PDB file of C-alpha atoms in Angstrom:
ATOM      1  CA  MET A   5     -20.416 -17.154-205.888  1.00 53.00           C
ATOM      2  CA  THR A   6     -20.094 -14.938-208.467  1.00 57.00           C
ATOM      3  CA  LEU A   7     -18.992 -12.040-208.522  1.00 52.00           C
ATOM      4  CA  ALA A   8     -22.188 -10.414-210.240  1.00 54.00           C
ATOM      5  CA  SER A   9     -23.537 -11.664-207.523  1.00 52.00           C
ATOM      6  CA  LEU A  10     -21.790  -9.193-205.158  1.00 53.00           C
ATOM      7  CA  ALA A  11     -21.901  -6.189-207.658  1.00 54.00           C
ATOM      8  CA  MET A  12     -23.796  -3.145-206.293  1.00 50.00           C
ATOM      9  CA  PRO A  13     -28.189  -2.418-207.635  1.00 54.00           C
ATOM     10  CA  THR A  14     -28.055   0.230-210.015  1.00 57.00           C
ATOM     11  CA  VAL A  15     -29.297   3.300-208.391  1.00 55.00           C
ATOM     12  CA  THR A  16     -30.980   6.107-210.891  1.00 56.00           C
ATOM     13  CA  VAL A  17     -31.001   9.884-209.990  1.00 54.00           C
ATOM     14  CA  LEU A  18     -33.236  12.422-212.428  1.00 57.00           C
ATOM     15  CA  ALA A  19     -32.764  16.023-211.920  1.00 55.00           C
ATOM     16  CA  PRO A  20     -35.834  17.547-211.455  1.00 59.00           C
ATOM     17  CA  PRO A  21     -36.803  19.751-214.007  1.00 60.00           C
ATOM     18  CA  THR A  22     -35.562  23.264-215.204  1.00 62.00           C
ATOM     19  CA  PRO A  23     -38.392  25.839-215.512  1.00 59.00           C
ATOM     20  CA  THR A  24     -38.149  27.870-218.261  1.00 61.00           C
ATOM     21  CA  SER A  25     -37.982  31.474-218.270  1.00 61.00           C
ATOM     22  CA  GLY A  26     -41.601  32.012-218.298  1.00 66.00           C
ATOM     23  CA  GLU A  27     -42.051  30.147-215.343  1.00 71.00           C
ATOM     24  CA  THR A  28     -39.027  31.846-213.429  1.00 67.00           C
ATOM     25  CA  SER A  29     -40.849  35.315-214.339  1.00 64.00           C
ATOM     26  CA  ARG A  30     -44.118  33.544-212.652  1.00 69.00           C
ATOM     27  CA  LEU A  31     -42.659  32.013-209.220  1.00 65.00           C
ATOM     28  CA  LEU A  32     -41.543  34.856-208.500  1.00 58.00           C
ATOM     29  CA  ALA A  33     -43.908  37.304-209.118  1.00 60.00           C
ATOM     30  CA  GLN A  34     -45.553  34.168-206.672  1.00 63.00           C
ATOM     31  CA  VAL A  35     -43.054  34.860-204.452  1.00 58.00           C
ATOM     32  CA  MET A  36     -43.705  38.766-203.923  1.00 54.00           C
ATOM     33  CA  LEU A  37     -47.469  38.581-203.817  1.00 55.00           C
ATOM     34  CA  ASP A  38     -46.802  37.042-200.659  1.00 62.00           C
ATOM     35  CA  VAL A  39     -43.646  39.061-199.060  1.00 54.00           C
ATOM     36  CA  VAL A  40     -46.418  42.455-200.211  1.00 50.00           C
ATOM     37  CA  ALA A  41     -49.168  39.572-198.758  1.00 57.00           C
ATOM     38  CA  ALA A  42     -46.895  38.418-194.801  1.00 60.00           C
ATOM     39  CA  HIS A  43     -45.859  41.959-194.748  1.00 53.00           C
ATOM     40  CA  PRO A  44     -48.597  44.951-195.743  1.00 60.00           C
ATOM     41  CA  VAL A  45     -47.296  49.055-196.243  1.00 59.00           C
ATOM     42  CA  THR A  46     -46.892  49.450-192.341  1.00 83.00           C
ATOM     43  CA  SER A  47     -46.592  52.945-190.476  1.00 81.00           C
ATOM     44  CA  VAL A  48     -45.728  53.619-186.990  1.00 87.00           C
ATOM     45  CA  ARG A  49     -46.459  57.181-186.516  1.00 88.00           C
ATOM     46  CA  ASP A  50     -43.895  59.037-189.374  1.00 88.00           C
ATOM     47  CA  VAL A  51     -42.166  56.214-190.679  1.00 92.00           C
ATOM     48  CA  THR A  52     -43.331  54.104-193.441  1.00 91.00           C
ATOM     49  CA  LEU A  53     -42.227  50.455-193.567  1.00 92.00           C
ATOM     50  CA  ASP A  54     -42.420  48.955-197.333  1.00 90.00           C
ATOM     51  CA  PRO A  55     -41.971  45.565-199.150  1.00 88.00           C
ATOM     52  CA  VAL A  56     -42.218  46.545-202.640  1.00 87.00           C
ATOM     53  CA  THR A  57     -39.507  48.006-202.466  1.00 90.00           C
ATOM     54  CA  HIS A  58     -37.280  47.321-199.236  1.00 92.00           C
ATOM     55  CA  ALA A  59     -37.577  50.430-198.224  1.00 94.00           C
ATOM     56  CA  LEU A  60     -37.956  52.761-194.387  1.00 94.00           C
ATOM     57  CA  ARG A  61     -39.106  55.927-195.654  1.00 93.00           C
ATOM     58  CA  SER A  62     -40.023  59.100-193.489  1.00 91.00           C
ATOM     59  CA  GLY A  63     -42.135  62.383-195.284  1.00 89.00           C
ATOM     60  CA  ALA A  64     -39.706  62.542-198.804  1.00 91.00           C
ATOM     61  CA  THR A  65     -37.040  60.442-196.956  1.00 93.00           C
ATOM     62  CA  GLU A  66     -36.537  57.510-198.255  1.00 95.00           C
ATOM     63  CA  VAL A  67     -34.252  55.686-197.794  1.00 96.00           C
ATOM     64  CA  SER A  68     -32.766  51.038-198.479  1.00 96.00           C
ATOM     65  CA  LEU A  69     -32.871  48.475-196.351  1.00 96.00           C
ATOM     66  CA  THR A  70     -31.600  45.063-196.557  1.00 95.00           C
ATOM     67  CA  PRO A  71     -33.805  41.957-196.469  1.00 94.00           C
ATOM     68  CA  THR A  72     -32.370  41.165-192.767  1.00 95.00           C
ATOM     69  CA  GLU A  73     -32.878  45.762-191.978  1.00 95.00           C
ATOM     70  CA  PHE A  74     -36.182  44.940-193.576  1.00 94.00           C
ATOM     71  CA  ARG A  75     -37.046  41.209-191.755  1.00 94.00           C
ATOM     72  CA  VAL A  76     -35.906  42.513-188.207  1.00 95.00           C
ATOM     73  CA  LEU A  77     -37.881  45.997-187.874  1.00 95.00           C
ATOM     74  CA  ALA A  78     -40.985  44.345-189.810  1.00 93.00           C
ATOM     75  CA  ALA A  79     -40.881  42.452-186.607  1.00 93.00           C
ATOM     76  CA  LEU A  80     -40.623  45.566-184.584  1.00 94.00           C
ATOM     77  CA  PHE A  81     -43.472  47.308-186.401  1.00 92.00           C
ATOM     78  CA  ALA A  82     -45.343  44.262-186.000  1.00 91.00           C
ATOM     79  CA  GLN A  83     -45.602  44.600-182.074  1.00 90.00           C
ATOM     80  CA  PRO A  84     -44.689  48.837-181.870  1.00 87.00           C
ATOM     81  CA  ASP A  85     -45.570  48.982-178.358  1.00 88.00           C
ATOM     82  CA  ALA A  86     -44.067  45.602-176.686  1.00 94.00           C
ATOM     83  CA  VAL A  87     -40.512  44.563-176.277  1.00 96.00           C
ATOM     84  CA  VAL A  88     -39.965  41.939-178.640  1.00 95.00           C
ATOM     85  CA  ARG A  89     -37.525  39.073-177.692  1.00 96.00           C
ATOM     86  CA  ARG A  90     -33.950  38.862-179.128  1.00 95.00           C
ATOM     87  CA  ARG A  91     -35.364  35.483-180.465  1.00 94.00           C
ATOM     88  CA  GLU A  92     -38.402  35.942-181.983  1.00 94.00           C
ATOM     89  CA  LEU A  93     -36.157  38.750-184.033  1.00 95.00           C
ATOM     90  CA  VAL A  94     -33.725  35.836-185.024  1.00 95.00           C
ATOM     91  CA  ALA A  95     -36.135  33.695-185.864  1.00 93.00           C
ATOM     92  CA  ALA A  96     -38.227  36.669-188.122  1.00 93.00           C
ATOM     93  CA  ALA A  97     -34.837  37.729-189.948  1.00 94.00           C
ATOM     94  CA  TRP A  98     -32.810  34.542-190.300  1.00 93.00           C
ATOM     95  CA  PRO A  99     -33.701  31.311-191.644  1.00 92.00           C
ATOM     96  CA  ASP A 100     -33.907  27.954-189.070  1.00 89.00           C
ATOM     97  CA  GLY A 101     -30.177  26.458-188.111  1.00 89.00           C
ATOM     98  CA  ALA A 102     -28.549  30.382-189.236  1.00 90.00           C
ATOM     99  CA  ILE A 103     -26.433  30.421-186.496  1.00 91.00           C
ATOM    100  CA  VAL A 104     -26.803  33.941-185.388  1.00 92.00           C
ATOM    101  CA  HIS A 105     -24.311  35.453-182.955  1.00 92.00           C
ATOM    102  CA  ASP A 106     -25.941  37.824-180.204  1.00 86.00           C
ATOM    103  CA  ASN A 107     -23.896  40.726-181.790  1.00 93.00           C
ATOM    104  CA  THR A 108     -24.657  40.426-185.247  1.00 96.00           C
ATOM    105  CA  LEU A 109     -28.135  41.931-183.561  1.00 96.00           C
ATOM    106  CA  ASP A 110     -27.057  44.374-181.823  1.00 96.00           C
ATOM    107  CA  GLN A 111     -25.270  45.495-185.308  1.00 97.00           C
ATOM    108  CA  TYR A 112     -28.138  45.248-187.806  1.00 97.00           C
ATOM    109  CA  VAL A 113     -30.484  47.474-184.907  1.00 97.00           C
ATOM    110  CA  ALA A 114     -27.594  50.178-184.134  1.00 97.00           C
ATOM    111  CA  ARG A 115     -28.453  49.943-188.590  1.00 97.00           C
ATOM    112  CA  LEU A 116     -31.591  50.179-187.860  1.00 97.00           C
ATOM    113  CA  ARG A 117     -31.059  53.630-185.462  1.00 97.00           C
ATOM    114  CA  ARG A 118     -28.958  54.794-188.052  1.00 97.00           C
ATOM    115  CA  LYS A 119     -31.218  54.584-190.791  1.00 96.00           C
ATOM    116  CA  LEU A 120     -33.976  55.804-188.967  1.00 95.00           C
ATOM    117  CA  ARG A 121     -32.110  59.029-188.100  1.00 95.00           C
ATOM    118  CA  GLU A 122     -31.257  59.172-191.881  1.00 95.00           C
ATOM    119  CA  VAL A 123     -35.028  60.164-192.822  1.00 95.00           C
ATOM    120  CA  GLY A 124     -35.501  61.897-189.677  1.00 93.00           C
ATOM    121  CA  SER A 125     -37.624  59.697-187.420  1.00 91.00           C
ATOM    122  CA  ASP A 126     -38.895  60.477-184.323  1.00 90.00           C
ATOM    123  CA  VAL A 127     -39.300  56.593-184.097  1.00 92.00           C
ATOM    124  CA  GLY A 128     -36.039  54.386-182.328  1.00 92.00           C
ATOM    125  CA  VAL A 129     -35.354  51.334-181.002  1.00 95.00           C
ATOM    126  CA  GLU A 130     -34.852  50.835-177.534  1.00 95.00           C
ATOM    127  CA  THR A 131     -33.580  48.345-175.798  1.00 95.00           C
ATOM    128  CA  ALA A 132     -34.444  46.444-173.067  1.00 95.00           C
ATOM    129  CA  HIS A 133     -31.597  45.294-171.419  1.00 94.00           C
ATOM    130  CA  GLY A 134     -31.096  41.367-171.594  1.00 91.00           C
ATOM    131  CA  VAL A 135     -34.981  40.891-173.018  1.00 95.00           C
ATOM    132  CA  GLY A 136     -34.855  42.260-176.836  1.00 96.00           C
ATOM    133  CA  TYR A 137     -36.112  46.047-178.667  1.00 96.00           C
ATOM    134  CA  ARG A 138     -39.077  47.404-178.581  1.00 95.00           C
ATOM    135  CA  LEU A 139     -40.081  50.370-181.068  1.00 93.00           C
ATOM    136  CA  ARG A 140     -40.272  53.385-179.127  1.00 88.00           C
TER     137      ARG A 140
END
């Protein structure tokens, strides 16, 4: 037996091609279209949630939302009078496998309550203790 016969086989790793600037622009445009299609402009009473600008609007007042705030609020807007369970909100707002503590969701809901007040809306987020949240 020789050392050559014990050698490991050669493995070749190929990197995927790097997209050109034009391809990147087209990809980003498609992602934006997918976001708009998945979350059309939604209104509940006097408040509008705009997926293109990630803004919350009531009358002439507008406030911007972070992507996570937007996803939490979009999940609540999708079922305006129903209680949305905590696990559903976490699934809607964070990627699979993310470790999200209860307090993290509570803090995002607190921010959304402030932003809803900031735009002067009569819509609020109500806590369903031990279950989740609902728009009221």
